[in-house]
Tab-separated table of C-alpha atoms in Angstrom:
chain	number	residue	atom	x	y	z
A	107	MET	CA	0.958	-30.669	-7.159
A	108	SER	CA	-1.956	-28.525	-7.484
A	109	THR	CA	-6.032	-29.613	-7.395
A	110	ASN	CA	-8.477	-27.213	-8.961
A	111	GLY	CA	-12.654	-26.764	-7.605
A	112	THR	CA	-14.482	-24.773	-8.562
A	113	ASN	CA	-16.536	-23.006	-5.889
A	114	GLY	CA	-14.478	-19.412	-7.203
A	115	THR	CA	-17.573	-17.494	-6.171
A	116	SER	CA	-18.616	-19.562	-2.831
A	117	HIS	CA	-17.523	-17.146	0.176
A	118	ASP	CA	-16.856	-20.214	2.329
A	119	GLY	CA	-14.044	-21.343	-0.221
A	120	ALA	CA	-11.592	-19.575	2.650
A	121	ASN	CA	-13.127	-21.441	5.172
A	122	GLY	CA	-11.559	-20.546	8.740
A	123	SER	CA	-10.434	-23.589	10.114
A	124	THR	CA	-7.123	-24.966	10.001
A	125	GLU	CA	-8.023	-28.018	8.687
A	126	ARG	CA	-9.111	-26.026	5.565
A	127	ILE	CA	-6.942	-24.015	2.908
A	128	ILE	CA	-6.897	-21.102	1.537
A	129	PRO	CA	-6.559	-21.845	-1.859
A	130	LEU	CA	-4.778	-19.948	-5.069
A	131	GLN	CA	-6.909	-18.632	-8.225
A	132	ILE	CA	-6.169	-19.651	-11.334
A	133	ASN	CA	-7.769	-19.169	-14.171
A	134	GLY	CA	-11.384	-18.448	-12.373
A	135	LYS	CA	-10.338	-21.772	-10.650
A	136	GLU	CA	-9.601	-22.424	-6.477
A	137	VAL	CA	-6.533	-24.273	-6.327
A	138	LYS	CA	-5.077	-26.244	-3.906
A	139	THR	CA	-1.760	-27.518	-3.447
A	140	SER	CA	0.246	-29.711	-1.780
A	141	THR	CA	2.630	-27.414	-0.092
A	142	THR	CA	0.939	-25.247	2.274
A	143	PHE	CA	2.257	-22.762	5.040
A	144	ASP	CA	0.709	-21.333	8.298
A	145	VAL	CA	-0.810	-17.914	8.783
A	146	VAL	CA	-1.168	-16.617	12.314
A	147	ASP	CA	-3.154	-14.529	13.826
A	148	PRO	CA	-0.518	-11.821	15.550
A	149	SER	CA	-2.729	-10.962	18.438
A	150	THR	CA	-2.582	-14.507	19.915
A	151	GLY	CA	0.450	-16.029	18.307
A	152	LYS	CA	-2.068	-19.299	17.130
A	153	VAL	CA	-2.359	-20.734	13.672
A	154	ILE	CA	-5.819	-19.650	12.241
A	155	TRP	CA	-5.528	-21.638	8.879
A	156	LYS	CA	-3.167	-22.424	5.883
A	157	SER	CA	-2.429	-21.411	2.864
A	158	ALA	CA	-2.097	-22.791	-0.353
A	159	SER	CA	1.664	-22.087	-1.355
A	160	ALA	CA	2.056	-21.799	-5.366
A	161	SER	CA	4.921	-23.376	-7.125
A	162	LYS	CA	6.577	-22.625	-10.124
A	163	GLU	CA	4.013	-24.614	-12.504
A	164	ASP	CA	1.742	-22.558	-10.596
A	165	ALA	CA	3.209	-19.426	-11.359
A	166	ILE	CA	3.555	-20.030	-15.098
A	167	ASN	CA	0.150	-21.229	-15.428
A	168	ALA	CA	-1.257	-18.273	-13.623
A	169	ILE	CA	0.826	-16.160	-16.476
A	170	GLU	CA	-0.539	-18.310	-19.186
A	171	ALA	CA	-4.265	-17.708	-18.255
A	172	ALA	CA	-3.877	-14.270	-17.984
A	173	GLN	CA	-1.912	-13.908	-21.513
A	174	ALA	CA	-4.723	-15.944	-22.951
A	175	ALA	CA	-7.825	-13.858	-21.625
A	176	PHE	CA	-6.117	-10.511	-22.787
A	177	PRO	CA	-6.952	-10.250	-26.369
A	178	ALA	CA	-10.344	-10.750	-25.269
A	179	TRP	CA	-10.590	-8.797	-22.231
A	180	SER	CA	-8.583	-6.020	-23.982
A	181	LYS	CA	-11.310	-5.596	-26.163
A	182	THR	CA	-14.114	-5.326	-24.301
A	183	LYS	CA	-16.036	-2.004	-24.446
A	184	PRO	CA	-15.597	0.528	-21.259
A	185	SER	CA	-19.126	-0.002	-20.289
A	186	LYS	CA	-18.423	-3.801	-19.952
A	187	ARG	CA	-15.443	-2.637	-17.508
A	188	ARG	CA	-17.367	0.262	-16.127
A	189	ASP	CA	-20.114	-2.052	-15.009
A	190	ILE	CA	-17.789	-4.950	-13.554
A	191	MET	CA	-16.368	-2.065	-11.401
A	192	LEU	CA	-19.165	-0.596	-10.027
A	193	LYS	CA	-20.557	-4.862	-9.377
A	194	ALA	CA	-17.345	-5.341	-7.658
A	195	ALA	CA	-18.178	-2.152	-5.177
A	196	GLU	CA	-21.433	-3.010	-4.573
A	197	ILE	CA	-20.233	-6.801	-3.617
A	198	LEU	CA	-17.259	-5.637	-1.249
A	199	GLN	CA	-19.697	-3.142	0.556
A	200	SER	CA	-22.244	-5.662	1.072
A	201	ARG	CA	-19.202	-8.177	2.470
A	202	GLY	CA	-17.495	-5.677	4.582
A	203	GLU	CA	-18.164	-6.877	8.069
A	204	GLU	CA	-16.876	-10.460	6.308
A	205	LEU	CA	-13.569	-9.158	4.726
A	206	GLY	CA	-13.295	-6.988	7.449
A	207	GLY	CA	-13.101	-9.588	10.034
A	208	TYR	CA	-10.398	-11.216	8.123
A	209	MET	CA	-7.890	-8.158	7.967
A	210	MET	CA	-8.351	-7.756	11.623
A	211	THR	CA	-7.768	-11.415	12.597
A	212	GLU	CA	-4.559	-11.879	9.812
A	213	THR	CA	-2.978	-8.352	10.527
A	214	GLY	CA	-4.021	-7.655	13.923
A	215	SER	CA	-5.528	-4.371	12.914
A	216	GLN	CA	-8.634	-2.223	14.976
A	217	ALA	CA	-11.853	-2.067	13.165
A	218	PRO	CA	-11.418	1.709	12.765
A	219	PHE	CA	-8.575	0.526	9.943
A	220	ALA	CA	-9.750	-2.068	8.861
A	221	THR	CA	-13.559	-1.878	8.393
A	222	GLY	CA	-13.698	2.043	9.229
A	223	PHE	CA	-10.551	2.440	6.534
A	224	ASN	CA	-9.922	0.539	4.307
A	225	ILE	CA	-13.413	-1.516	3.321
A	226	PRO	CA	-14.862	2.606	2.697
A	227	THR	CA	-11.665	3.728	1.199
A	228	SER	CA	-11.738	0.461	-1.358
A	229	VAL	CA	-15.064	0.834	-2.421
A	230	GLU	CA	-14.492	4.574	-2.969
A	231	MET	CA	-11.439	3.574	-5.562
A	232	LEU	CA	-13.898	1.203	-7.334
A	233	LYS	CA	-16.559	3.629	-7.945
A	234	ASP	CA	-14.081	5.861	-8.658
A	235	ILE	CA	-11.797	3.744	-11.523
A	236	ALA	CA	-15.477	2.796	-12.857
A	237	GLY	CA	-16.514	6.501	-13.469
A	238	ARG	CA	-13.075	6.927	-15.124
A	239	ILE	CA	-13.095	3.855	-17.759
A	240	VAL	CA	-14.834	6.032	-20.329
A	241	THR	CA	-12.495	8.687	-20.050
A	242	ILE	CA	-9.961	6.370	-22.086
A	243	SER	CA	-9.069	8.411	-25.461
A	244	GLY	CA	-6.385	8.568	-27.538
A	245	SER	CA	-5.449	12.120	-29.606
A	246	LEU	CA	-5.486	13.506	-33.120
A	247	PRO	CA	-2.587	15.705	-33.612
A	248	VAL	CA	-1.378	18.012	-36.208
A	249	CYS	CA	1.481	16.667	-38.501
A	250	GLY	CA	4.295	19.305	-39.810
A	251	ASP	CA	4.243	17.858	-43.381
A	252	GLU	CA	1.619	18.756	-45.655
A	253	GLY	CA	-0.988	15.750	-46.683
A	254	ALA	CA	0.882	14.031	-43.107
A	255	ASN	CA	-1.569	12.651	-40.466
A	256	ALA	CA	-1.326	10.658	-37.099
A	257	ILE	CA	-3.638	8.926	-34.772
A	258	VAL	CA	-1.780	8.464	-31.036
A	259	TYR	CA	-3.724	5.144	-29.709
A	260	LYS	CA	-3.648	4.628	-25.961
A	261	GLU	CA	-3.389	0.402	-25.343
A	262	PRO	CA	-2.932	-1.945	-22.328
A	263	TYR	CA	0.455	-3.296	-21.669
A	264	GLY	CA	-1.088	-6.899	-21.428
A	265	VAL	CA	-0.116	-9.064	-18.475
A	266	VAL	CA	0.546	-6.993	-15.678
A	267	LEU	CA	2.192	-8.459	-12.226
A	268	GLY	CA	0.808	-6.839	-8.723
A	269	ILE	CA	2.715	-7.235	-5.490
A	270	ALA	CA	0.756	-5.691	-3.036
A	271	PRO	CA	1.353	-5.963	1.139
A	272	TRP	CA	0.206	-6.563	4.025
A	273	ASN	CA	-0.785	-3.881	5.764
A	274	ALA	CA	-3.717	-2.653	4.191
A	275	PRO	CA	-4.077	-4.889	2.265
A	276	TYR	CA	-7.860	-4.323	0.776
A	277	ILE	CA	-6.626	-0.459	-0.419
A	278	LEU	CA	-3.191	-1.976	-1.673
A	279	GLY	CA	-4.334	-4.926	-2.941
A	280	PHE	CA	-7.461	-3.734	-4.795
A	281	ARG	CA	-5.320	-0.837	-6.304
A	282	ALA	CA	-2.816	-3.067	-7.756
A	283	VAL	CA	-4.731	-4.848	-10.042
A	284	ALA	CA	-8.050	-2.822	-10.756
A	285	TYR	CA	-6.176	0.280	-12.197
A	286	ALA	CA	-4.690	-2.280	-14.616
A	287	LEU	CA	-7.770	-4.347	-15.533
A	288	ALA	CA	-9.859	-0.826	-15.981
A	289	THR	CA	-7.016	-0.186	-18.354
A	290	GLY	CA	-7.795	-3.372	-20.527
A	291	ASN	CA	-4.741	-5.210	-18.744
A	292	THR	CA	-4.970	-8.893	-17.642
A	293	THR	CA	-3.617	-9.481	-13.885
A	294	ILE	CA	-1.479	-11.820	-11.586
A	295	LEU	CA	-2.000	-10.431	-8.063
A	296	LYS	CA	1.020	-11.696	-5.474
A	297	ALA	CA	-0.305	-11.959	-1.971
A	298	PRO	CA	1.910	-11.442	1.073
A	299	GLU	CA	2.123	-14.596	3.544
A	300	PHE	CA	0.650	-12.618	6.042
A	301	SER	CA	-2.756	-12.068	4.749
A	302	PRO	CA	-3.424	-14.489	2.414
A	303	ARG	CA	-7.280	-15.079	2.867
A	304	CYS	CA	-7.616	-10.756	2.634
A	305	PHE	CA	-6.064	-11.106	-1.022
A	306	TRP	CA	-8.205	-14.244	-1.663
A	307	ALA	CA	-11.538	-12.463	-0.810
A	308	ILE	CA	-10.068	-9.197	-3.747
A	309	GLY	CA	-10.201	-12.411	-5.905
A	310	SER	CA	-13.581	-13.320	-4.902
A	311	VAL	CA	-15.301	-9.909	-5.296
A	312	PHE	CA	-13.925	-9.880	-8.893
A	313	LYS	CA	-15.191	-13.041	-9.655
A	314	GLU	CA	-18.447	-12.821	-7.870
A	315	ALA	CA	-18.493	-9.295	-10.025
A	316	GLY	CA	-18.570	-11.129	-13.343
A	317	LEU	CA	-14.964	-10.336	-14.103
A	318	PRO	CA	-14.027	-13.239	-16.852
A	319	ASP	CA	-11.733	-16.015	-16.203
A	320	GLY	CA	-8.302	-15.694	-16.011
A	321	CYS	CA	-8.220	-12.015	-15.688
A	322	LEU	CA	-7.318	-12.010	-12.458
A	323	ASN	CA	-4.963	-15.087	-10.695
A	324	VAL	CA	-4.259	-14.516	-6.897
A	325	LEU	CA	-1.185	-16.430	-5.730
A	326	ALA	CA	0.404	-17.007	-2.159
A	327	HIS	CA	3.287	-18.556	-1.587
A	328	ARG	CA	5.764	-19.827	1.614
A	329	PRO	CA	8.445	-17.088	2.221
A	330	GLN	CA	11.543	-19.165	1.680
A	331	ASP	CA	9.978	-19.601	-1.878
A	332	ALA	CA	9.748	-16.003	-2.508
A	333	ALA	CA	12.685	-15.170	-4.211
A	334	GLU	CA	12.203	-18.045	-6.818
A	335	ILE	CA	8.490	-17.217	-7.508
A	336	THR	CA	8.942	-13.514	-7.772
A	337	THR	CA	11.915	-13.649	-10.203
A	338	LEU	CA	10.021	-15.961	-12.218
A	339	LEU	CA	6.678	-14.153	-12.471
A	340	ILE	CA	8.780	-10.855	-13.307
A	341	GLU	CA	11.258	-12.714	-16.055
A	342	HIS	CA	8.199	-14.567	-18.013
A	343	PRO	CA	8.210	-12.671	-21.462
A	344	ALA	CA	4.297	-12.433	-20.824
A	345	VAL	CA	4.814	-10.350	-18.021
A	346	LYS	CA	4.733	-6.987	-19.851
A	347	LYS	CA	4.786	-4.471	-16.566
A	348	ILE	CA	5.237	-4.945	-12.606
A	349	ASN	CA	3.577	-2.336	-9.918
A	350	PHE	CA	5.018	-2.875	-6.554
A	351	THR	CA	3.921	-1.481	-3.051
A	352	GLY	CA	6.107	-2.720	-0.250
A	353	SER	CA	10.006	-2.039	1.571
A	354	THR	CA	12.661	0.272	-0.329
A	355	HIS	CA	15.047	-2.673	-0.033
A	356	VAL	CA	12.869	-5.604	-1.678
A	357	GLY	CA	11.424	-2.741	-3.902
A	358	SER	CA	15.050	-1.991	-4.914
A	359	ILE	CA	15.436	-5.996	-5.845
A	360	ILE	CA	12.048	-6.289	-7.821
A	361	ALA	CA	13.609	-3.053	-10.055
A	362	ALA	CA	17.053	-4.457	-10.647
A	363	THR	CA	15.195	-7.542	-11.652
A	364	ALA	CA	12.850	-5.936	-13.922
A	365	GLY	CA	15.617	-3.344	-15.222
A	366	LYS	CA	17.523	-6.374	-16.354
A	367	ASN	CA	14.821	-7.760	-18.348
A	368	LEU	CA	13.889	-4.172	-19.139
A	369	LYS	CA	10.083	-3.718	-17.925
A	370	PRO	CA	8.708	-0.735	-16.677
A	371	VAL	CA	7.872	-0.638	-13.136
A	372	LEU	CA	5.406	1.477	-10.430
A	373	MET	CA	7.365	1.492	-7.093
A	374	GLU	CA	5.633	2.887	-4.266
A	375	LEU	CA	7.918	2.169	-0.876
A	376	GLY	CA	9.070	3.216	2.110
A	377	GLY	CA	8.842	6.625	4.043
A	378	LYS	CA	9.802	8.674	7.064
A	379	ALA	CA	7.464	11.416	7.324
A	380	SER	CA	7.968	14.439	8.861
A	381	ALA	CA	4.997	16.308	10.223
A	382	ILE	CA	6.375	20.329	10.231
A	383	VAL	CA	4.600	22.221	13.336
A	384	LEU	CA	5.092	25.971	12.486
A	385	ALA	CA	4.837	28.251	15.283
A	386	ASP	CA	1.262	29.789	14.380
A	387	ALA	CA	-0.699	26.159	14.110
A	388	ASP	CA	-3.665	25.395	16.399
A	389	LEU	CA	-1.657	22.712	19.115
A	390	LYS	CA	-5.241	20.739	19.972
A	391	LYS	CA	-5.278	20.397	16.067
A	392	ALA	CA	-1.484	19.359	15.584
A	393	ALA	CA	-0.918	17.391	18.366
A	394	THR	CA	-4.286	15.004	17.865
A	395	GLN	CA	-2.878	14.700	13.752
A	396	CYS	CA	0.528	14.028	15.124
A	397	ALA	CA	-0.623	11.209	17.556
A	398	LEU	CA	-2.796	9.689	14.803
A	399	GLY	CA	-0.351	10.123	12.207
A	400	ALA	CA	2.784	8.457	14.468
A	401	PHE	CA	0.506	5.221	15.811
A	402	PHE	CA	-2.625	4.769	13.904
A	403	HIS	CA	-2.426	0.938	12.892
A	404	SER	CA	0.668	0.612	15.845
A	405	GLY	CA	2.457	2.951	12.970
A	406	GLN	CA	2.473	-0.217	10.319
A	407	VAL	CA	2.133	2.590	7.304
A	408	CYS	CA	4.154	3.926	4.759
A	409	MET	CA	2.748	7.210	5.166
A	410	ALA	CA	3.273	7.170	8.867
A	411	THR	CA	4.463	10.282	10.475
A	412	GLU	CA	8.233	9.376	11.859
A	413	ARG	CA	9.605	12.533	12.745
A	414	ILE	CA	7.203	15.679	14.280
A	415	ILE	CA	9.270	19.061	13.782
A	416	VAL	CA	8.691	21.510	16.136
A	417	HIS	CA	8.947	25.621	16.220
A	418	SER	CA	11.123	26.009	19.425
A	419	SER	CA	8.841	28.739	20.854
A	420	ILE	CA	5.715	26.638	20.969
A	421	ALA	CA	7.611	23.170	21.762
A	422	THR	CA	6.991	23.021	25.575
A	423	ALA	CA	2.992	23.804	24.452
A	424	PHE	CA	2.872	21.555	21.981
A	425	SER	CA	4.756	18.592	23.791
A	426	THR	CA	1.266	19.390	26.656
A	427	HIS	CA	-0.930	18.768	24.145
A	428	PHE	CA	0.827	15.352	22.197
A	429	ASN	CA	0.980	13.617	25.787
A	430	GLN	CA	-2.600	14.178	26.233
A	431	ALA	CA	-3.623	13.411	22.523
A	432	ILE	CA	-1.231	10.112	23.421
A	433	ASP	CA	-3.970	9.305	26.476
A	434	GLY	CA	-6.605	10.449	24.999
A	435	ILE	CA	-6.543	8.034	21.533
A	436	PHE	CA	-4.213	5.070	23.007
A	437	PRO	CA	-4.652	5.247	26.883
A	438	ALA	CA	-2.543	2.691	29.023
A	439	SER	CA	-5.979	1.272	30.506
A	440	ALA	CA	-6.088	-0.325	26.611
A	441	PRO	CA	-4.514	-3.181	25.611
A	442	ALA	CA	-1.324	-2.498	23.847
A	443	GLN	CA	-1.785	-2.587	19.520
A	444	VAL	CA	-0.666	-5.278	17.948
A	445	LEU	CA	2.140	-5.473	15.184
A	446	VAL	CA	1.936	-8.200	12.617
A	447	SER	CA	4.797	-9.988	14.110
A	448	PRO	CA	7.310	-10.027	16.793
A	449	ALA	CA	10.285	-8.420	14.265
A	450	GLY	CA	8.291	-5.319	14.028
A	451	VAL	CA	8.630	-4.806	17.655
A	452	LYS	CA	12.335	-6.016	17.943
A	453	LYS	CA	13.292	-3.750	14.736
A	454	ASN	CA	11.283	-0.714	17.106
A	455	HIS	CA	13.039	-1.884	20.412
A	456	ALA	CA	16.699	-1.738	18.577
A	457	LEU	CA	16.376	1.666	17.127
A	458	VAL	CA	15.238	3.037	20.364
A	459	SER	CA	18.033	1.509	22.212
A	460	ASP	CA	20.560	2.387	20.062
A	461	ALA	CA	19.317	5.984	20.342
A	462	LEU	CA	19.069	5.586	23.897
A	463	SER	CA	22.482	4.942	24.119
A	464	LYS	CA	23.638	8.140	21.911
A	465	GLY	CA	22.099	10.393	24.320
A	466	ALA	CA	18.420	10.744	22.777
A	467	VAL	CA	16.133	10.597	25.533
A	468	LEU	CA	12.535	8.483	25.813
A	469	ALA	CA	9.706	11.336	26.205
A	470	VAL	CA	6.786	9.456	26.295
A	471	GLY	CA	7.050	5.073	26.809
A	472	ASP	CA	8.673	2.382	28.509
A	473	LEU	CA	10.894	0.285	26.397
A	474	ASN	CA	10.916	-2.422	28.830
A	475	ALA	CA	7.479	-2.569	29.615
A	476	PRO	CA	5.595	-6.037	30.108
A	477	GLU	CA	3.096	-7.290	27.255
A	478	PRO	CA	1.473	-10.494	26.835
A	479	SER	CA	2.743	-11.772	23.736
A	480	GLY	CA	5.962	-10.312	21.735
A	481	THR	CA	3.888	-8.662	19.164
A	482	ARG	CA	2.521	-5.884	21.172
A	483	MET	CA	3.977	-2.453	21.788
A	484	ARG	CA	2.868	1.092	23.145
A	485	PRO	CA	3.663	4.334	21.471
A	486	LEU	CA	7.336	5.459	22.152
A	487	VAL	CA	8.135	8.892	22.172
A	488	VAL	CA	12.122	9.969	21.372
A	489	GLU	CA	13.780	13.331	21.840
A	490	ASN	CA	17.418	14.425	21.609
A	491	VAL	CA	17.771	12.326	18.169
A	492	THR	CA	20.895	13.220	15.811
A	493	LYS	CA	22.493	11.974	12.841
A	494	ALA	CA	24.669	9.394	15.117
A	495	MET	CA	21.584	7.459	15.421
A	496	ASP	CA	20.188	4.526	13.350
A	497	LEU	CA	16.537	6.223	14.456
A	498	PHE	CA	17.466	9.105	12.248
A	499	HIS	CA	18.001	7.592	9.085
A	500	HIS	CA	15.608	4.127	8.985
A	501	GLU	CA	12.206	3.625	8.985
A	502	SER	CA	10.606	2.302	11.923
A	503	PHE	CA	7.473	1.420	10.742
A	504	GLY	CA	5.695	1.072	14.179
A	505	PRO	CA	5.025	2.958	16.946
A	506	THR	CA	7.588	5.175	17.610
A	507	VAL	CA	8.237	8.888	16.630
A	508	SER	CA	10.719	10.931	16.934
A	509	VAL	CA	10.471	15.170	18.249
A	510	PHE	CA	12.600	17.740	16.951
A	511	THR	CA	12.919	21.803	17.455
A	512	VAL	CA	13.868	23.949	15.587
A	513	ASP	CA	14.194	27.607	15.163
A	514	SER	CA	12.615	28.859	11.287
A	515	ASP	CA	10.683	27.000	8.820
A	516	ASP	CA	14.002	27.175	6.621
A	517	ASP	CA	15.721	24.951	9.312
A	518	ALA	CA	12.510	22.642	9.500
A	519	VAL	CA	12.065	22.253	5.776
A	520	ALA	CA	15.768	21.081	5.452
A	521	LEU	CA	15.489	18.504	8.315
A	522	ALA	CA	12.389	17.008	6.723
A	523	ASN	CA	14.516	17.260	3.568
A	524	ASP	CA	17.084	15.357	5.479
A	525	THR	CA	16.348	11.858	4.393
A	526	GLU	CA	16.604	9.558	1.423
A	527	TYR	CA	12.628	9.012	1.380
A	528	GLY	CA	9.620	11.625	-0.114
A	529	LEU	CA	6.514	9.781	0.095
A	530	THR	CA	4.713	12.112	2.544
A	531	CYS	CA	4.641	15.328	4.751
A	532	ALA	CA	2.276	17.474	7.193
A	533	VAL	CA	2.900	20.925	7.635
A	534	PHE	CA	0.535	22.809	10.621
A	535	THR	CA	-0.276	26.235	10.402
A	536	GLU	CA	-2.955	28.824	10.559
A	537	ASP	CA	-1.729	30.827	7.358
A	538	LEU	CA	-2.694	28.954	4.155
A	539	LYS	CA	0.314	30.730	2.496
A	540	ARG	CA	2.744	30.061	4.566
A	541	GLY	CA	1.720	26.422	4.610
A	542	LEU	CA	1.819	26.432	0.961
A	543	ALA	CA	5.276	28.228	0.588
A	544	VAL	CA	6.581	25.150	3.392
A	545	ALA	CA	4.707	22.584	1.084
A	546	ARG	CA	6.484	23.487	-2.289
A	547	ARG	CA	10.104	23.142	-0.709
A	548	VAL	CA	9.516	20.129	1.203
A	549	GLU	CA	10.694	17.115	-1.125
A	550	SER	CA	7.575	14.455	-0.992
A	551	GLY	CA	5.249	13.056	-3.312
A	552	ALA	CA	2.528	14.766	-0.977
A	553	VAL	CA	2.283	17.414	1.429
A	554	HIS	CA	-0.970	17.827	3.520
A	555	ILE	CA	-1.640	20.778	5.691
A	556	ASN	CA	-3.239	20.778	8.953
A	557	ASN	CA	-4.306	16.779	8.309
A	558	MET	CA	-1.727	13.931	9.636
A	559	THR	CA	0.746	12.573	6.812
A	560	ILE	CA	-1.625	9.060	6.478
A	561	HIS	CA	-3.769	10.389	3.830
A	562	ASP	CA	-4.938	8.551	0.700
A	563	GLU	CA	-8.221	8.901	-1.556
A	564	PRO	CA	-8.879	7.550	-5.142
A	565	ASN	CA	-9.148	10.915	-6.741
A	566	LEU	CA	-5.575	12.093	-5.941
A	567	PRO	CA	-2.497	10.992	-7.192
A	568	HIS	CA	-0.521	8.795	-4.980
A	569	GLY	CA	3.675	8.135	-4.966
A	570	GLY	CA	6.586	9.245	-3.609
A	571	VAL	CA	10.348	10.448	-4.621
A	572	LYS	CA	13.664	9.908	-4.183
A	573	LYS	CA	13.430	6.129	-2.352
A	574	SER	CA	9.775	5.949	-1.852
A	575	GLY	CA	9.423	5.202	-5.401
A	576	PHE	CA	8.436	6.756	-8.976
A	577	GLY	CA	5.324	6.577	-10.773
A	578	ARG	CA	2.053	7.087	-9.364
A	579	PHE	CA	-1.351	5.707	-7.726
A	580	ASN	CA	-4.664	6.594	-7.911
A	581	ALA	CA	-6.596	9.493	-10.215
A	582	GLY	CA	-5.799	9.714	-14.105
A	583	GLN	CA	-2.324	9.419	-13.853
A	584	GLY	CA	-2.918	5.489	-12.125
A	585	PHE	CA	-4.693	4.892	-15.557
A	586	GLU	CA	-1.767	6.179	-17.721
A	587	GLU	CA	0.675	4.058	-15.893
A	588	PHE	CA	-1.301	1.303	-17.153
A	589	LEU	CA	-1.848	2.135	-20.846
A	590	ARG	CA	0.833	2.991	-23.775
A	591	THR	CA	0.476	4.458	-26.661
A	592	LYS	CA	0.992	3.631	-30.059
A	593	THR	CA	1.347	5.951	-32.798
A	594	VAL	CA	0.117	5.689	-35.881
A	595	THR	CA	0.608	7.862	-39.285
A	596	TRP	CA	-0.351	8.333	-43.228
A	597	GLN	CA	0.210	10.355	-45.893
A	598	ASP	CA	-2.706	11.602	-47.709
């Protein structure tokens, strides 16, 4: 059973008390449900609040609300959509501390990643989107036959389903719907169970910015209902396109379900990013960026550095700088970083244990170090990793990185490409020509020269190759993902 509220613009609609429920948002109203699930602070293990859990009826109501809102929203002038995006950016910035607090509480992230990166990047994304809306245009091709004419329109799809993860909830949550909204689509945003309040906040920002009812509907559900609710949303005839950011395993299931229903998808999935340190690299810079890329947000970023590939001639010197960088950025005197659940810690421990049992060496860290909770873990650096080990192949999605040595640029590229993933990569060198040559050969959606593998900004297309997904978020390509063409011809 669901009950509707009317305080959609209230910042108190998701009260922090465990007696209150984070509501769904359907057709401009906040909806509470009789079925709920607990939301836990991973840094303490305590329940912080509960979330409404969408039923099949709630999911259908959200689809129908989006479908009903589409005809009017798709006809709005670009200037109106632009103004709503700019207003949303202004509201998000003004509520940055509030929303950053939700993120730190629900995901265990630290302030630099929440209020220092997620909030400002999301604000810039909304501004960038606002500035591009008026550039949407069709074309007038020249036809081959005398007297023949054509016009190519660009049109929105209709109802778009966005599924985004918890680890960077504002960047990934806003982009799951903002590009679709900007191009005239209406949306459903499916929230992860770890951070429903963050996703409630996304809906709240757009509501306060003046987005019409039904254009954005936010759903959350219990983990055990994921398959049923997600399948219903994908298969409903009114849903015309799906975008998903998350694991490759889940992405393959979603893509298969969409494929059975002949629906297009945009996928940004897992990664096994390499940082290649060439012989002429600035070692201090490379070491610092590798430490940040590997362990920022406890390594719980799809773009996180999983492999560091170092030229053998500088391996010893790099190791010294790398250890110093780790000690300086993630000191032993500070509390260990938090992962969102104990499962992440267990996965990393299992990967490293398997590697050690097969001959790998733990160069930094202690696999058996005691921590005050099962969600805390310190950086681990593993050497002598081989293809016989699970760690070579699988994304750790945690504070674990493997270090390899190679004798040539060719060997470095071959190792970086020896993975089923291809989301991002880093190359460190003082020779730009050499760096660009390596970048062109790496099978990856992005390569960052003299910067860490974690890099995302709204004016750059973002996405992967191979099993890291297909399609692109951000910039002009992000707009094109949510527009389809219609060709109209006529004869004089």
